[in-house]
Amino acid sequence: GWLTIPGATIKELSYAWRLDYHKEPRPQRVMLVAGLNDLIKCGGPDQFREQVIDFEEQVSHQNRYHVRQNILIVAPLLNPPKLCWFPDNGPAPPGYNNRLQELQNINSWIKEFNSGHNVTGVPSFQAWGTRSWTDWSGQVRKTHRWGEWRGSEPDADKLHLSDKMRAKMGQSVVKFFKGELERKGPLI
C-alpha cells in the first residue's frame, strides 16, 4: 500500500506509518520518499539524519510481530530549484540560499544508509528534474529541466515535480519493489 501526506515531514510520516501499521503481522519493505520539507521546515542534514533514524526505529520496532525483518529504504532527495541552484541555471536570484552541498551530503549519507542495509538499485531521484552534459571542452555542465517542475511555481521557488514526473516517480518505485521481489523473494 501507499501512505502519502503532501507537505509532510519525515516525523509526520513516521507517526502516520506507526498508526497505520501498528502490530502489522506481515513484514514490510518500506521506501521513504521524503525529506525536502524537513530541510525547509526543520533545518539541515543532522536533523534529516535524526528523523530517518527515528523512522527506521519505528519500522524495526514492528519486527517483534513477525519472523522476517522489516526494512526501511530511503530514496535520494531531489535537487529542486528552491533548494539548489546550478551555475548553468544562470545567475541565482538575489538573496538565494544555495543548499546544493547539503543535498549532496545528504544523498551520500542516504547511499551509505541503504548500502548498510544491503539495499541496491534504489531509483536515482536526485537526477530527476535536472540535465547533465559534457560541453566541447570536456567540462560537465548541469542545469534544471524547468519543464519537469510544477509550472505554477516561480523558478526559484520550484519544489515539486510536474504531475507527469510524479507519476513516473511512482512507477519507478513500483519497478524497484518488483525488482526487490525478484532479487530477494517475498518477505512472507
CSV table of C-alpha atoms in Angstrom, one decimal:
chain,number,residue,atom,x,y,z
A,1,GLY,CA,0.0,0.0,0.0
A,2,TRP,CA,0.9,3.7,-0.3
A,3,LEU,CA,1.0,6.1,2.6
A,4,THR,CA,1.3,9.7,1.3
A,5,ILE,CA,0.8,13.0,3.0
A,6,PRO,CA,1.7,16.0,0.8
A,7,GLY,CA,3.8,18.5,2.6
A,8,ALA,CA,4.6,16.2,5.5
A,9,THR,CA,7.9,15.9,7.3
A,10,ILE,CA,9.6,12.6,7.9
A,11,LYS,CA,8.5,12.8,11.6
A,12,GLU,CA,4.9,13.2,10.5
A,13,LEU,CA,5.2,10.3,8.0
A,14,SER,CA,6.8,8.1,10.7
A,15,TYR,CA,3.9,8.8,13.1
A,16,ALA,CA,1.3,8.1,10.3
A,17,TRP,CA,3.1,4.9,9.4
A,18,ARG,CA,3.1,3.8,13.0
A,19,LEU,CA,-0.7,4.4,13.3
A,20,ASP,CA,-1.5,2.6,10.1
A,21,TYR,CA,0.9,-0.4,10.5
A,22,HIS,CA,0.9,-0.8,14.3
A,23,LYS,CA,1.2,-4.5,15.1
A,24,GLU,CA,1.2,-5.5,11.4
A,25,PRO,CA,1.8,-9.2,11.3
A,26,ARG,CA,3.4,-9.2,7.9
A,27,PRO,CA,6.9,-7.9,7.3
A,28,GLN,CA,7.4,-5.0,5.0
A,29,ARG,CA,9.8,-3.2,2.8
A,30,VAL,CA,9.2,0.5,3.3
A,31,MET,CA,10.5,3.2,1.0
A,32,LEU,CA,10.7,6.7,2.4
A,33,VAL,CA,10.4,9.2,-0.5
A,34,ALA,CA,10.6,12.4,1.6
A,35,GLY,CA,12.8,14.9,3.2
A,36,LEU,CA,12.6,18.2,1.3
A,37,ASN,CA,10.0,19.5,3.7
A,38,ASP,CA,12.3,18.6,6.6
A,39,LEU,CA,15.0,20.8,5.1
A,40,ILE,CA,12.6,23.6,4.6
A,41,LYS,CA,10.8,23.4,7.9
A,42,CYS,CA,13.2,21.8,10.3
A,43,GLY,CA,16.8,22.5,9.5
A,44,GLY,CA,19.7,20.7,7.9
A,45,PRO,CA,21.4,17.4,7.4
A,46,ASP,CA,21.8,16.5,11.1
A,47,GLN,CA,18.0,16.8,11.7
A,48,PHE,CA,17.3,14.9,8.5
A,49,ARG,CA,19.5,12.0,9.6
A,50,GLU,CA,17.9,12.0,13.1
A,51,GLN,CA,14.4,11.8,11.6
A,52,VAL,CA,15.4,9.0,9.2
A,53,ILE,CA,17.0,7.0,12.1
A,54,ASP,CA,13.9,7.6,14.2
A,55,PHE,CA,11.7,6.3,11.3
A,56,GLU,CA,13.9,3.3,11.0
A,57,GLU,CA,13.5,2.6,14.7
A,58,GLN,CA,9.7,2.7,14.2
A,59,VAL,CA,9.9,0.3,11.3
A,60,SER,CA,12.3,-2.1,13.1
A,61,HIS,CA,10.1,-1.9,16.3
A,62,GLN,CA,7.4,-3.8,14.4
A,63,ASN,CA,9.8,-6.8,13.8
A,64,ARG,CA,8.7,-8.2,17.1
A,65,TYR,CA,5.4,-9.2,15.4
A,66,HIS,CA,7.0,-11.4,12.7
A,67,VAL,CA,10.0,-13.6,11.9
A,68,ARG,CA,11.3,-11.8,8.8
A,69,GLN,CA,12.6,-8.3,9.3
A,70,ASN,CA,11.1,-5.1,8.1
A,71,ILE,CA,13.4,-2.9,6.1
A,72,LEU,CA,13.5,0.8,5.6
A,73,ILE,CA,14.8,2.0,2.2
A,74,VAL,CA,15.5,5.7,1.8
A,75,ALA,CA,15.1,7.3,-1.6
A,76,PRO,CA,17.7,10.0,-2.5
A,77,LEU,CA,16.4,13.6,-2.4
A,78,LEU,CA,15.5,15.6,-5.5
A,79,ASN,CA,17.6,18.7,-6.3
A,80,PRO,CA,14.7,21.2,-6.6
A,81,PRO,CA,15.4,24.8,-7.7
A,82,LYS,CA,14.0,26.0,-4.4
A,83,LEU,CA,16.9,24.4,-2.5
A,84,CYS,CA,19.8,24.2,-5.1
A,85,TRP,CA,20.8,26.4,-8.0
A,86,PHE,CA,23.3,25.1,-10.6
A,87,PRO,CA,25.7,27.6,-12.1
A,88,ASP,CA,24.3,26.7,-15.6
A,89,ASN,CA,20.9,27.8,-14.5
A,90,GLY,CA,22.2,31.4,-14.8
A,91,PRO,CA,22.6,33.9,-12.0
A,92,ALA,CA,20.8,32.9,-8.8
A,93,PRO,CA,18.1,35.2,-7.6
A,94,PRO,CA,19.1,37.9,-5.1
A,95,GLY,CA,19.3,36.6,-1.6
A,96,TYR,CA,19.1,33.0,-2.7
A,97,ASN,CA,20.5,30.4,-0.2
A,98,ASN,CA,22.0,27.6,-2.3
A,99,ARG,CA,21.8,24.3,-0.3
A,100,LEU,CA,23.3,22.2,-3.1
A,101,GLN,CA,26.2,21.0,-0.9
A,102,GLU,CA,23.8,20.0,1.9
A,103,LEU,CA,21.7,17.9,-0.6
A,104,GLN,CA,24.8,16.2,-2.0
A,105,ASN,CA,26.0,15.4,1.6
A,106,ILE,CA,22.5,14.0,2.5
A,107,ASN,CA,22.3,11.9,-0.7
A,108,SER,CA,25.8,10.5,0.1
A,109,TRP,CA,24.6,9.6,3.5
A,110,ILE,CA,21.4,8.0,2.1
A,111,LYS,CA,23.5,5.9,-0.3
A,112,GLU,CA,25.6,4.7,2.7
A,113,PHE,CA,22.4,4.0,4.8
A,114,ASN,CA,20.9,1.9,2.0
A,115,SER,CA,24.2,0.0,1.4
A,116,GLY,CA,24.5,-0.7,5.1
A,117,HIS,CA,21.1,-2.4,4.9
A,118,ASN,CA,22.0,-4.4,1.8
A,119,VAL,CA,19.8,-2.3,-0.5
A,120,THR,CA,20.8,-1.6,-4.0
A,121,GLY,CA,19.1,-0.4,-7.1
A,122,VAL,CA,17.2,2.5,-5.4
A,123,PRO,CA,16.0,4.9,-8.1
A,124,SER,CA,18.3,7.9,-8.6
A,125,PHE,CA,15.7,10.6,-7.9
A,126,GLN,CA,18.5,13.1,-7.2
A,127,ALA,CA,18.9,13.3,-11.0
A,128,TRP,CA,15.2,13.8,-11.8
A,129,GLY,CA,14.3,17.3,-13.0
A,130,THR,CA,18.0,18.0,-13.9
A,131,ARG,CA,20.1,17.7,-17.1
A,132,SER,CA,23.8,17.0,-17.2
A,133,TRP,CA,26.0,17.1,-20.3
A,134,THR,CA,29.7,17.4,-21.3
A,135,ASP,CA,30.5,20.6,-23.2
A,136,TRP,CA,33.0,20.9,-26.1
A,137,SER,CA,35.9,21.5,-23.6
A,138,GLY,CA,35.1,18.3,-21.6
A,139,GLN,CA,33.5,20.1,-18.7
A,140,VAL,CA,30.4,18.6,-17.1
A,141,ARG,CA,27.5,21.0,-17.0
A,142,LYS,CA,24.3,20.8,-15.1
A,143,THR,CA,21.0,22.6,-15.1
A,144,HIS,CA,17.4,22.1,-14.1
A,145,ARG,CA,14.9,20.8,-16.6
A,146,TRP,CA,12.4,23.6,-16.0
A,147,GLY,CA,9.5,21.8,-17.8
A,148,GLU,CA,9.8,18.8,-15.3
A,149,TRP,CA,8.9,21.0,-12.4
A,150,ARG,CA,5.5,22.3,-11.5
A,151,GLY,CA,4.7,25.2,-13.8
A,152,SER,CA,2.7,27.2,-11.3
A,153,GLU,CA,5.7,27.9,-9.1
A,154,PRO,CA,8.3,30.6,-9.9
A,155,ASP,CA,11.7,29.2,-11.0
A,156,ALA,CA,13.5,30.0,-7.7
A,157,ASP,CA,10.6,28.5,-5.7
A,158,LYS,CA,10.1,25.2,-7.6
A,159,LEU,CA,9.9,22.4,-5.1
A,160,HIS,CA,7.5,19.9,-6.7
A,161,LEU,CA,7.9,17.9,-9.9
A,162,SER,CA,5.2,18.2,-12.5
A,163,ASP,CA,2.3,15.7,-12.3
A,164,LYS,CA,3.7,13.8,-15.2
A,165,MET,CA,7.1,13.4,-13.4
A,166,ARG,CA,5.4,12.5,-10.2
A,167,ALA,CA,3.5,9.7,-11.9
A,168,LYS,CA,6.8,8.4,-13.4
A,169,MET,CA,8.3,8.6,-9.9
A,170,GLY,CA,5.5,6.3,-8.6
A,171,GLN,CA,6.1,3.9,-11.5
A,172,SER,CA,9.8,3.9,-10.6
A,173,VAL,CA,9.1,2.9,-7.0
A,174,VAL,CA,6.8,0.1,-8.1
A,175,LYS,CA,9.5,-1.1,-10.5
A,176,PHE,CA,12.0,-1.0,-7.7
A,177,PHE,CA,9.8,-3.2,-5.4
A,178,LYS,CA,9.2,-5.7,-8.3
A,179,GLY,CA,13.0,-6.0,-8.6
A,180,GLU,CA,13.3,-6.5,-4.9
A,181,LEU,CA,10.8,-9.3,-5.0
A,182,GLU,CA,12.7,-10.9,-7.9
A,183,ARG,CA,16.1,-10.5,-6.2
A,184,LYS,CA,15.2,-11.3,-2.6
A,185,GLY,CA,11.9,-13.1,-2.8
A,186,PRO,CA,8.8,-12.4,-0.7
A,187,LEU,CA,9.1,-11.5,2.9
A,188,ILE,CA,6.4,-14.0,4.0
